[in-house]
Coordinates of C-alpha atoms in Angstrom, one line a residue:
X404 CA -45.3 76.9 65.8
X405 CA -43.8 76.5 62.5
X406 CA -45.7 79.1 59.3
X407 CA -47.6 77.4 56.9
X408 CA -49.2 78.9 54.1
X409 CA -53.1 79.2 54.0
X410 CA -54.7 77.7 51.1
X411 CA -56.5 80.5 49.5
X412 CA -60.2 80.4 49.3
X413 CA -59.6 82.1 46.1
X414 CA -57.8 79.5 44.0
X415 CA -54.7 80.6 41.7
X416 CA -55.9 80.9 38.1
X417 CA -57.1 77.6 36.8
X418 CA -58.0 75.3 33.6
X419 CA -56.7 77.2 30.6
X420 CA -57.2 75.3 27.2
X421 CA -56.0 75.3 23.5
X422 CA -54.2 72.3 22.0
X423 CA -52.5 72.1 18.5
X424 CA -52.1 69.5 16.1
X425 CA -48.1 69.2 16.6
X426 CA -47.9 67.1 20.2
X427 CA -45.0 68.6 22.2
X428 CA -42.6 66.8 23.7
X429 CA -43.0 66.1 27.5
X430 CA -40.1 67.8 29.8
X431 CA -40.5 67.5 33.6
X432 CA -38.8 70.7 36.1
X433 CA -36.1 69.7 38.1
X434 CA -35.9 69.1 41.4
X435 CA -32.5 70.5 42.6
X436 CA -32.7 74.6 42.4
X437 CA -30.0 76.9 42.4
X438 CA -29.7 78.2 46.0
X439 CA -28.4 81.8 45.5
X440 CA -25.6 82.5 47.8
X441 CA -26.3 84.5 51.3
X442 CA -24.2 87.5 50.1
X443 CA -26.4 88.2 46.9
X444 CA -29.8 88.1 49.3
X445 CA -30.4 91.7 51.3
X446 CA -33.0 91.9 53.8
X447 CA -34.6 95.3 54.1
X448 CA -37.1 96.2 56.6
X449 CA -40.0 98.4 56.0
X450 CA -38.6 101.6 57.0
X451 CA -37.9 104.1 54.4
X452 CA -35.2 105.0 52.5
X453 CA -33.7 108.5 50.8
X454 CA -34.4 109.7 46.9
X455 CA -30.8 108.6 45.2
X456 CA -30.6 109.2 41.4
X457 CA -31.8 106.1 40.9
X458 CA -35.6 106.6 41.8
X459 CA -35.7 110.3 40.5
X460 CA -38.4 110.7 37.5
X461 CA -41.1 108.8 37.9
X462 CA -43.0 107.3 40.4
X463 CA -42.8 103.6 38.9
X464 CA -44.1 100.9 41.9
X465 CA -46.4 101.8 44.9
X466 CA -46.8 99.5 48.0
X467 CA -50.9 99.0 48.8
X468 CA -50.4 97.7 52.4
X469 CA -52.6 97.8 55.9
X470 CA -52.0 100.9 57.7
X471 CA -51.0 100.6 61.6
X472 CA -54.1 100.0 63.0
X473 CA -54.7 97.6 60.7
X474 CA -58.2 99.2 59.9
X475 CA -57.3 100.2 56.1
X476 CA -54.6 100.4 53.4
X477 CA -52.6 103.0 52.3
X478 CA -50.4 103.3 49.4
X479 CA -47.0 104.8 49.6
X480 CA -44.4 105.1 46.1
X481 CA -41.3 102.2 46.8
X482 CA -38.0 101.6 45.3
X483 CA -37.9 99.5 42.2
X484 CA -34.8 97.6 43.7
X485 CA -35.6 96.9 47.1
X486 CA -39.2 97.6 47.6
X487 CA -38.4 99.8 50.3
X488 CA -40.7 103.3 50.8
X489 CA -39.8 106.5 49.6
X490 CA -39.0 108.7 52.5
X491 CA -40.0 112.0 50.4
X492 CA -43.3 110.8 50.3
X493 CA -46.4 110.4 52.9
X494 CA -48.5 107.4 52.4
X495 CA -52.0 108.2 51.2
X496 CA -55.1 105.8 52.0
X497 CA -57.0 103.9 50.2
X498 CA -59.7 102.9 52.5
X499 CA -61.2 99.7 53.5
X500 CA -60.8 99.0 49.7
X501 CA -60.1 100.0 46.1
X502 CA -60.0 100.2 42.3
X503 CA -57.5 101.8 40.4
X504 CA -56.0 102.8 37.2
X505 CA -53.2 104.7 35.6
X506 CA -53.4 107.4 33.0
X507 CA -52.0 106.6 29.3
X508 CA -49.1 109.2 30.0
X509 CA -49.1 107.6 33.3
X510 CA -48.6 111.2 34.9
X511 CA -52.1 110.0 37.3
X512 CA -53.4 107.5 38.9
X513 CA -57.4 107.0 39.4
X514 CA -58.3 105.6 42.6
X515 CA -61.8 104.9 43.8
X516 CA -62.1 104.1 47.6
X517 CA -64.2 103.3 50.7
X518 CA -64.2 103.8 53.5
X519 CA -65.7 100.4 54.8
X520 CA -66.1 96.9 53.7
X521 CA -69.5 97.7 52.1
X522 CA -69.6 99.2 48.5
X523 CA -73.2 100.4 48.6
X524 CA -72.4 104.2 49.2
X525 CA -69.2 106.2 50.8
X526 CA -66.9 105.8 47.7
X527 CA -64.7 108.4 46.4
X528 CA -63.0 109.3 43.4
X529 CA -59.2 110.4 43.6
X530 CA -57.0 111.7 41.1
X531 CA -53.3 111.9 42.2
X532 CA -50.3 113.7 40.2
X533 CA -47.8 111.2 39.7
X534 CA -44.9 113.9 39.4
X535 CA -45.9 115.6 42.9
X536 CA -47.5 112.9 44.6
X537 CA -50.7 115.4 45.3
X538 CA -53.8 114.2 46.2
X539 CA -57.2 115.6 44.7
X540 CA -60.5 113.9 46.0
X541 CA -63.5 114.9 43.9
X542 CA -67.1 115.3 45.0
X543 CA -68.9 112.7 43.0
X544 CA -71.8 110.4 44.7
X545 CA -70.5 106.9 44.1
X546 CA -73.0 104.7 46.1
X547 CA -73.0 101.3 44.8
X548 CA -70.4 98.6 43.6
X549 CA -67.7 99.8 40.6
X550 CA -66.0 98.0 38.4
X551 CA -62.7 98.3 37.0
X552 CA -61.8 101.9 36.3
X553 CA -60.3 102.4 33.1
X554 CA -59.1 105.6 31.4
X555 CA -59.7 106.6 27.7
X556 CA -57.0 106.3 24.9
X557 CA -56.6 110.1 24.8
X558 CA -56.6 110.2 28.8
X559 CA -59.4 112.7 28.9
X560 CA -61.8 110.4 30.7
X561 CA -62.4 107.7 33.0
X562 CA -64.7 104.7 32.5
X563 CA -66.3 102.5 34.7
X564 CA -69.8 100.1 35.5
X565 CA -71.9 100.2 38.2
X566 CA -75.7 98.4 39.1
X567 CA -78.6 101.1 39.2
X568 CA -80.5 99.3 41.6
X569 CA -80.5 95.8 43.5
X570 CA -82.5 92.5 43.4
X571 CA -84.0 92.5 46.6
X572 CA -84.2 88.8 46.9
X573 CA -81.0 88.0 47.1
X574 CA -79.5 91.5 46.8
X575 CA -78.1 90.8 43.4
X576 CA -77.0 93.6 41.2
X577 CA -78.8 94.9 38.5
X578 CA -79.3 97.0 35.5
X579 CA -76.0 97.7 35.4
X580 CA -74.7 101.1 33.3
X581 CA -71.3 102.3 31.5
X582 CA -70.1 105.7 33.5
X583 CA -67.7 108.3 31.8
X584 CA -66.0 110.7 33.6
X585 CA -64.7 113.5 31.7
X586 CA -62.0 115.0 33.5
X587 CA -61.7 118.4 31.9
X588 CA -65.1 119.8 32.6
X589 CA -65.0 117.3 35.9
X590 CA -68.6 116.0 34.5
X591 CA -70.2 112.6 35.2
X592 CA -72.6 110.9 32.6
X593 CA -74.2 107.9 31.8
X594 CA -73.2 106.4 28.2
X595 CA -75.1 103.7 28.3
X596 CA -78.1 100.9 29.9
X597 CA -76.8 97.5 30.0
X598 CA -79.0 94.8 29.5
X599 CA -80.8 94.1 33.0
X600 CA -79.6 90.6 33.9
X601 CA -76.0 91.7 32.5
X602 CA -72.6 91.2 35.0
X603 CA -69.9 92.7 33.8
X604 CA -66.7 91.1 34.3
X605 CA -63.8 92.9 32.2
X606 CA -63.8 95.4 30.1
X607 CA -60.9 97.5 27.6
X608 CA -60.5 100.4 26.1
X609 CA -59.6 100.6 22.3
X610 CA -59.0 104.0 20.6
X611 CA -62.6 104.9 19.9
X612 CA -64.9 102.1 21.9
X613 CA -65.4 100.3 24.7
X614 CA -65.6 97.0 24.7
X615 CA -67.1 94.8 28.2
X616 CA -67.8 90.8 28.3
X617 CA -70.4 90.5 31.0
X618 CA -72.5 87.2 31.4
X619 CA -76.1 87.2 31.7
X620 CA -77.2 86.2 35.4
X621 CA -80.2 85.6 37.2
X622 CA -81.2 87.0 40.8
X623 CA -80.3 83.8 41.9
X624 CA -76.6 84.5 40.8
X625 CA -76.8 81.2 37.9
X626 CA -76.2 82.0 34.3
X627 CA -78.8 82.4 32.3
X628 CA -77.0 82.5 28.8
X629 CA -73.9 82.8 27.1
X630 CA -71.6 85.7 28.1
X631 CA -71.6 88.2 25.3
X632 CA -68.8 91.2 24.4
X633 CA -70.9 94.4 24.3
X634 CA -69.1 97.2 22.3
X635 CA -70.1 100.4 23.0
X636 CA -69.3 103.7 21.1
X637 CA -68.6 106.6 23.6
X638 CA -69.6 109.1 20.8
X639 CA -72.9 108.1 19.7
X640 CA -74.0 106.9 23.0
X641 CA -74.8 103.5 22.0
X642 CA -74.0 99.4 21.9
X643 CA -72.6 99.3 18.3
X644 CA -72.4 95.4 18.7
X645 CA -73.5 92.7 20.8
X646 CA -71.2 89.7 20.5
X647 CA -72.5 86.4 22.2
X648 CA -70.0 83.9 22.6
X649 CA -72.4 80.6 21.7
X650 CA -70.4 77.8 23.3
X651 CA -68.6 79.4 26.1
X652 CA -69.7 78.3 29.6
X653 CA -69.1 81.3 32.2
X654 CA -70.7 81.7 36.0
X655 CA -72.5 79.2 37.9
X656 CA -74.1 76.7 37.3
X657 CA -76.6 74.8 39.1
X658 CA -76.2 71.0 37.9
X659 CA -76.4 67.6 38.5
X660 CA -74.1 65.1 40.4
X661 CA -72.9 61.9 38.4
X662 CA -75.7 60.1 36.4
X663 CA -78.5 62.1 38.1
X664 CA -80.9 64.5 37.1
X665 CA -82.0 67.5 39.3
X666 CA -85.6 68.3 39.3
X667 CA -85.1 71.5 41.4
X668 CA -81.9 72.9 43.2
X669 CA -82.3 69.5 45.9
X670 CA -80.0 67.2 47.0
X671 CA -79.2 65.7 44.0
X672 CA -77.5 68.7 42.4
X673 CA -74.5 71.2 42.9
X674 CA -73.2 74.7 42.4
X675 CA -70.2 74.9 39.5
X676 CA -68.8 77.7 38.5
X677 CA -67.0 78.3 35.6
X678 CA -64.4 81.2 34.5
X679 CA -62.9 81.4 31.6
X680 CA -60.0 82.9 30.6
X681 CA -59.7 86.4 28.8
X682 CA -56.8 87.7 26.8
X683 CA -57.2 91.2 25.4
X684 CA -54.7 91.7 22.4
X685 CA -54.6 95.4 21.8
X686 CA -52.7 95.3 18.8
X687 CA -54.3 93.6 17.2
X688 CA -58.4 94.4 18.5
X689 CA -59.0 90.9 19.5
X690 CA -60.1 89.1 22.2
X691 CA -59.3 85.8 23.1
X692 CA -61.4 83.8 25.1
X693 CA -60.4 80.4 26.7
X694 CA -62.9 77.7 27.6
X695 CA -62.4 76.6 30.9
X696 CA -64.3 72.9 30.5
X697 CA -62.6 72.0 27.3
X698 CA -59.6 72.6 24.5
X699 CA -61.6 75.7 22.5
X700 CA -60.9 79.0 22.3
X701 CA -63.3 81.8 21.0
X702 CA -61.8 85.0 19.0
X703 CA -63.5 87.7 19.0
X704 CA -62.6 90.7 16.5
X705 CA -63.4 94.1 18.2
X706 CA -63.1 96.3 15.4
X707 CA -66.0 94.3 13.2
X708 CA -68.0 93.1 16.7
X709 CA -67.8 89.7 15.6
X710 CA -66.9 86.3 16.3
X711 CA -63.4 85.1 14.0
X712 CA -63.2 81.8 15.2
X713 CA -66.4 80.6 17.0
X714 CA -65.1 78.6 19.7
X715 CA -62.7 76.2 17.6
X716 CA -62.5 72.9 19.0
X717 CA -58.3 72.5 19.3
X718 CA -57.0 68.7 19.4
X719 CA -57.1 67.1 23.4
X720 CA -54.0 64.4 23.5
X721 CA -56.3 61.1 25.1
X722 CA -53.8 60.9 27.9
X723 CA -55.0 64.4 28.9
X724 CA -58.9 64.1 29.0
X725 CA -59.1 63.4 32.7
X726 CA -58.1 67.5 33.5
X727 CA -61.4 68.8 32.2
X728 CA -63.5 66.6 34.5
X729 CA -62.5 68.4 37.2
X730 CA -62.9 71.7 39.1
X731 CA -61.3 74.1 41.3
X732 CA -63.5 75.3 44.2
X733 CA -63.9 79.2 44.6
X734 CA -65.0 82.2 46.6
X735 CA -68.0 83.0 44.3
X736 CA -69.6 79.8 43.9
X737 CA -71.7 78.4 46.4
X738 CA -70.0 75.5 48.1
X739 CA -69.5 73.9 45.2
X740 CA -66.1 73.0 42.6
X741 CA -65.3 75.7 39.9
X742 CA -63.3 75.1 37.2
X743 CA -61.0 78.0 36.2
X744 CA -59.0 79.2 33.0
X745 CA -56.1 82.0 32.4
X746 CA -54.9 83.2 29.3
X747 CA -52.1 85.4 28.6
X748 CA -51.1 87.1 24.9
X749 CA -47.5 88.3 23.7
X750 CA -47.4 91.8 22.9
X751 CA -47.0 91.4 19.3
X752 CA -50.3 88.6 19.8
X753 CA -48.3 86.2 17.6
X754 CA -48.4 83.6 20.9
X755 CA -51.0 83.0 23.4
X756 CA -50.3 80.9 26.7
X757 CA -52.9 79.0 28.3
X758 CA -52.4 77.9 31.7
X759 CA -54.8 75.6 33.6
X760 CA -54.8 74.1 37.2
X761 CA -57.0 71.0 38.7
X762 CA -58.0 71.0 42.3
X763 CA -59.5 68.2 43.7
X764 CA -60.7 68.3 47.4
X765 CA -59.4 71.9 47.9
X766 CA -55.5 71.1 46.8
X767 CA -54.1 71.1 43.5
X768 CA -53.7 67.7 41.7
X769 CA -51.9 69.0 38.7
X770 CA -51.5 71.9 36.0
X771 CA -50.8 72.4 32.8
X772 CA -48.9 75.4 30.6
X773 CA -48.9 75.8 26.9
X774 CA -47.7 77.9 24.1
X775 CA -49.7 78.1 21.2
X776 CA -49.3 79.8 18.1
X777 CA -52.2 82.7 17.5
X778 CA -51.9 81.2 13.6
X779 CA -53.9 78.5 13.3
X780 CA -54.1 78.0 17.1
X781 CA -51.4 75.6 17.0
X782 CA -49.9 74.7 20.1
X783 CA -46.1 74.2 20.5
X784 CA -45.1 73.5 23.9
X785 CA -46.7 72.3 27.1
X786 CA -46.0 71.3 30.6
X787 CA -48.2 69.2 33.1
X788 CA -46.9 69.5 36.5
X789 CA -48.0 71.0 39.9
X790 CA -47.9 75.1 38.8
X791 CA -49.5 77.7 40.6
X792 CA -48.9 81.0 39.0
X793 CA -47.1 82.0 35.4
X794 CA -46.3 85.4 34.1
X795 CA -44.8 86.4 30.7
X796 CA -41.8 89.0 31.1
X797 CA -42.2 92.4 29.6
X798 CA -39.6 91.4 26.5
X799 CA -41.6 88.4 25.9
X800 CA -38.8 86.0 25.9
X801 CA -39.6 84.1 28.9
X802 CA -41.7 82.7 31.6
X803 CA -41.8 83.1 35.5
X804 CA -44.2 80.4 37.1
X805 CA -44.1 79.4 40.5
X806 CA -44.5 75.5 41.1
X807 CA -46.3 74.2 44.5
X808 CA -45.8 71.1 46.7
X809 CA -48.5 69.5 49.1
X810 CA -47.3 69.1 53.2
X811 CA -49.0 68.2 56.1
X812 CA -47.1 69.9 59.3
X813 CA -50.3 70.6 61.0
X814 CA -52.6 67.2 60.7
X815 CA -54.1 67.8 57.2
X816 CA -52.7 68.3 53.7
X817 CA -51.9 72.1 52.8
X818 CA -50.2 73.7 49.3
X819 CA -47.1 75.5 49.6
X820 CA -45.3 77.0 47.1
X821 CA -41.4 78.0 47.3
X822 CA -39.8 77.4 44.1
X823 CA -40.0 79.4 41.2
X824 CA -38.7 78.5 37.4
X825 CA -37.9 80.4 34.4
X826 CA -38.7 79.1 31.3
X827 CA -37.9 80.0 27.5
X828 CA -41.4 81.7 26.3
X829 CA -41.1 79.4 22.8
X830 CA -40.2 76.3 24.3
X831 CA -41.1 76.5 27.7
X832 CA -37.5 74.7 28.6
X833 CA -36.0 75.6 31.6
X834 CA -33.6 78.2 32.2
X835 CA -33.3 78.9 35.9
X836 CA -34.6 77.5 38.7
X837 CA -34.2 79.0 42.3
X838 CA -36.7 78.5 45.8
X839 CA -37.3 80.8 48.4
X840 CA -37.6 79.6 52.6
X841 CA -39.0 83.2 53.0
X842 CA -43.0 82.4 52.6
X843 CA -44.9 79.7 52.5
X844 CA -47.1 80.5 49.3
X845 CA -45.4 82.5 46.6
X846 CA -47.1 83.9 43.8
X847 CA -45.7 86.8 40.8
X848 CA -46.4 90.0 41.5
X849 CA -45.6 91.5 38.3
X850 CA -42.2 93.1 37.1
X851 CA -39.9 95.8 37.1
X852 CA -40.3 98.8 34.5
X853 CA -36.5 97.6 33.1
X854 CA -38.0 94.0 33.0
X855 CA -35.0 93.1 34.9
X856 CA -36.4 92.1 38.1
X857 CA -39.2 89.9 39.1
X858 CA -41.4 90.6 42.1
X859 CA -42.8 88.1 44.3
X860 CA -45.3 87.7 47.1
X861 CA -46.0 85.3 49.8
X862 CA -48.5 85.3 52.6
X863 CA -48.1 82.9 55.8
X864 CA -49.7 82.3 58.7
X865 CA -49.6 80.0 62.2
X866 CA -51.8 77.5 62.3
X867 CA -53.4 77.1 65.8
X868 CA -55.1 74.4 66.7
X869 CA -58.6 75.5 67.5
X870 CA -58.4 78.7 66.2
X871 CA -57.4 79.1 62.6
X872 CA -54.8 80.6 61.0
X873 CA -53.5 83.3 62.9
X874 CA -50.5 86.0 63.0
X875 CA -50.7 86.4 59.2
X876 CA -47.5 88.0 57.6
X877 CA -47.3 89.4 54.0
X878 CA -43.6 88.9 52.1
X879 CA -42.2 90.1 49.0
X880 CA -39.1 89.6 47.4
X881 CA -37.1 90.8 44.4
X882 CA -35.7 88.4 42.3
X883 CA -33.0 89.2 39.5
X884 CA -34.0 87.5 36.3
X885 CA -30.4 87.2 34.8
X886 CA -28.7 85.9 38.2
X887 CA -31.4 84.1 40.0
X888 CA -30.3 86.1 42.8
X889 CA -32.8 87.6 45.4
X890 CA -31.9 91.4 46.0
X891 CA -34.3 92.5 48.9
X892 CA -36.8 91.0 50.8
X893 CA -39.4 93.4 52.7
X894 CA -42.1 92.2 55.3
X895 CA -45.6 93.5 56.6
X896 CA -47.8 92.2 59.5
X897 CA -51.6 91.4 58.0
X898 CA -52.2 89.3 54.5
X899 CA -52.6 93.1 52.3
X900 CA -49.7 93.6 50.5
X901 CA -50.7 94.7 46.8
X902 CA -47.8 96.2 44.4
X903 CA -49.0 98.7 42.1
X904 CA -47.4 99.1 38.9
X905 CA -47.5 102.8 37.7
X906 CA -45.0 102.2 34.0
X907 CA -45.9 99.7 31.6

């Protein structure tokens, strides 16, 4: 039976919004890619390979994949050019599953694991010496969920949330607190309470705070507010600011279906969810926060805790107000449609991409890219066509995003995505455009420390009637910016394949 990609329950990032008041002009991809040539593609199995000068120095990429049995991951440094493992090193697990981060100096790597699918007790903290590839596993009682793990400017301390205790309704978390680990006396506090009904969903480090965006949420997991930007000073112990973003629709939502009014959560009613998308500009201390329903963005100043820009309505082109109608359905949400933003800022944060997507049914109808001047919000480029994933390249010069198509080998419609485009990061005009027959579903998994090469993943699967989707097979490939050319591909049974990127 032919592979086919499965369409991912969690959909690619979605409705990302800003407009401008100049209208950009309209410039479709093609359809005829350049088909590197057989000699420039190397196919390199997962066996490993010998130190050359090449990878001495730093470990720069790790390979999160599932071990033999298939009953965890483990993580194991891999060549920057072919992806292949490191033969002077063992692999080290990460459990059932993980978070992680890397030091400033980026000498370690913080890695909290469990052992099973369940976070509510088992985890373990981990630091690992980047230069020796030494693991250290500390005794710390982690027995609930964790967020992100995030280390401190001066790399002295690791930060992270986690609920105190549990709804027991609906086992929703709660009363969540802000951890610091201070990793010269090896001491675990508590900084801070949260607000009870807070969920944190990002959070960032700036040189002397920490700031989180968390939406309030009932025990029934619906919003109950605005989500607000606490920022929290390590030093004092406190919530210097709370920022709420009045305007910005984040969570689920429990509402009505066409002209209808629900009395109660009945028939008449359905669960939406809604994610905005979050840009953290660490040069200059703002946040930018994308409405997901809408062309608005929020900016939020970090240093002075406030709103700059309180969720500025940008200009919507008529011809374009059908997007925001619809949703993307998604893990979290109950059943119901989603609909879904990404933003992404330039280092300098002089340009700020928003990307949206619109699924309808479970498959993408459409998408949109634009490029928007952080002055004045004004937006200077755009394309409308059937995208699935964008990245911005380390030099900020250009654009990888992936582009889908919709087949139906097996009865029903499905998304697959095999052509990928580069695209000038000003204009968004095309520079390159090449497509892989290695996977069905592609998406960019980041970049090379050099910025040279591109890295991409693709899960598949065979579709048996009956069954499901079965004999699932994990892909990534290395593709040379400059050439087009693909330089390695590497394979993995199971649908874990994470790259970790160790150097900014």
């Amino acid at each position: 039976m032919k592979l086919r990609t499965i369409i991912l329950a969690t959909v690619l990032f979605v409705a990302v919004i800003t407009a401008g008041l100049i209208l950009p002009t309209q410039v479709p991809l093609t359809a005829s890619p350049i088909v590197p040539s057989p000699q420039a593609v190397g196919v390199v199995t997962s066996g490993p390979v010998s130190i050359s000068s090449s990878t001495n120095g730093p470990i720069a990429l790790l390979a999160v994949t599932e071990n033999e049995n298939g009953l965890g991951l483990d993580a194991r440094p891999v060549d920057p050019t072919t992806l292949a493992p490191l033969s002077a090193y063992s692999p080290i697990s990460f459990g059932h599953h993980y978070t992680e981060a890397v030091s400033p100096d980026r000498k370690t790597l913080a890695v909290m694991t469990w052992p099973r699918g369940s976070s509510n007790g088992g985890g373990t903290l981990h630091l690992i010496d980047l230069a020796t590839w030494a693991e250290r596993p500390l005794d710390l009682p982690i027995h609930s969920d964790v967020s992100e793990l995030t280390f401190g400017a001066d790399g002295k301390a690791i930060y992270w949330t986690s609920p105190a205790r549990r709804d027991p309704a609906h086992n929703m978390p709660r009363d969540y607190q802000l951890y610091r680990f201070d990793l010269d006396r090896r001491q675990l506090s508590v900084l801070v309470q949260l607000p009870s009904s807070f969920m944190p969903w990002s959070q960032h480090i700036s040189e002397s705070e920490v700031a989180i965006l968390g939406v309030p949420t009932d025990p029934n997991n619906l919003a109950e507010d605005a989500p607000h930007v606490l920022i929290v000073d390590p030093a004092s112990q406190t919530i210097a600011a709370d920022v709420r973003l009045a305007g910005v629709k984040a969570g689920q939502f429990y509402e009505s279906v066409g002209n209808e009014t629900p009395s109660g959560q009945g028939e008449s009613g359905q669960y939406v969810a809604y994610q905005p998308g979050l840009a953290w500009d660490s040069t200059n201390n703002r946040l930018y926060v994308v409405h997901s329903d809408g062309d608005q963005v929020a900016i939020v100043d970090l240093v002075k805790g406030i709103v700059i820009q309180p969720a500025s309505l940008l200009s919507q082109p008529p011809a374009r107000a059908w997007l925001f109608g619809l949703s993307v359905p998604m893990v979290e949400a109950k059943g119901g449609p989603v609909t879904e933003a990404r933003a992404i800022v330039s280092d300098d944060g002089h340009r700020l991409y928003a990307y949206s997507q619109m699924t309808e049914g479970g498959l993408l109808g459409g998408a949109t890219l634009r490029a928007i001047a952080t002055g004045g919000l004004r937006e200077i480029s755009r394309r409308d066509d059937l995208l699935t994933d964008v990245a911005l390249t380390p030099d900020g010069k250009a654009l990888v995003v992936v582009k889908g198509e919709i087949v139906s080998p097996n009865g029903f419609d499905e998304l697959v995505n095999r052509d990928v485009y580069i695209l000038d990061a000003e204009t968004l005009q095309e520079r390159l455009h090449v497509r892989s027959d290695e996977a069905d579903q592609l998406s960019i998994g980041g970049f090379s420390p050099d910025g040279r090469y591109a890295y991409l993943s693709g899960a598949s699967a065979t579709w048996v009637e009956g069954e499901g989707w079965r004999d699932w097979r994990s892909t990534w490939q290395v593709l040379d910016l400059q050439s087009g050319s693909f330089l390695s591909t590497v394979e993995f049974k199971g649908s874990n394949a994470v790259l970790l990127h160790l150097l900014p």
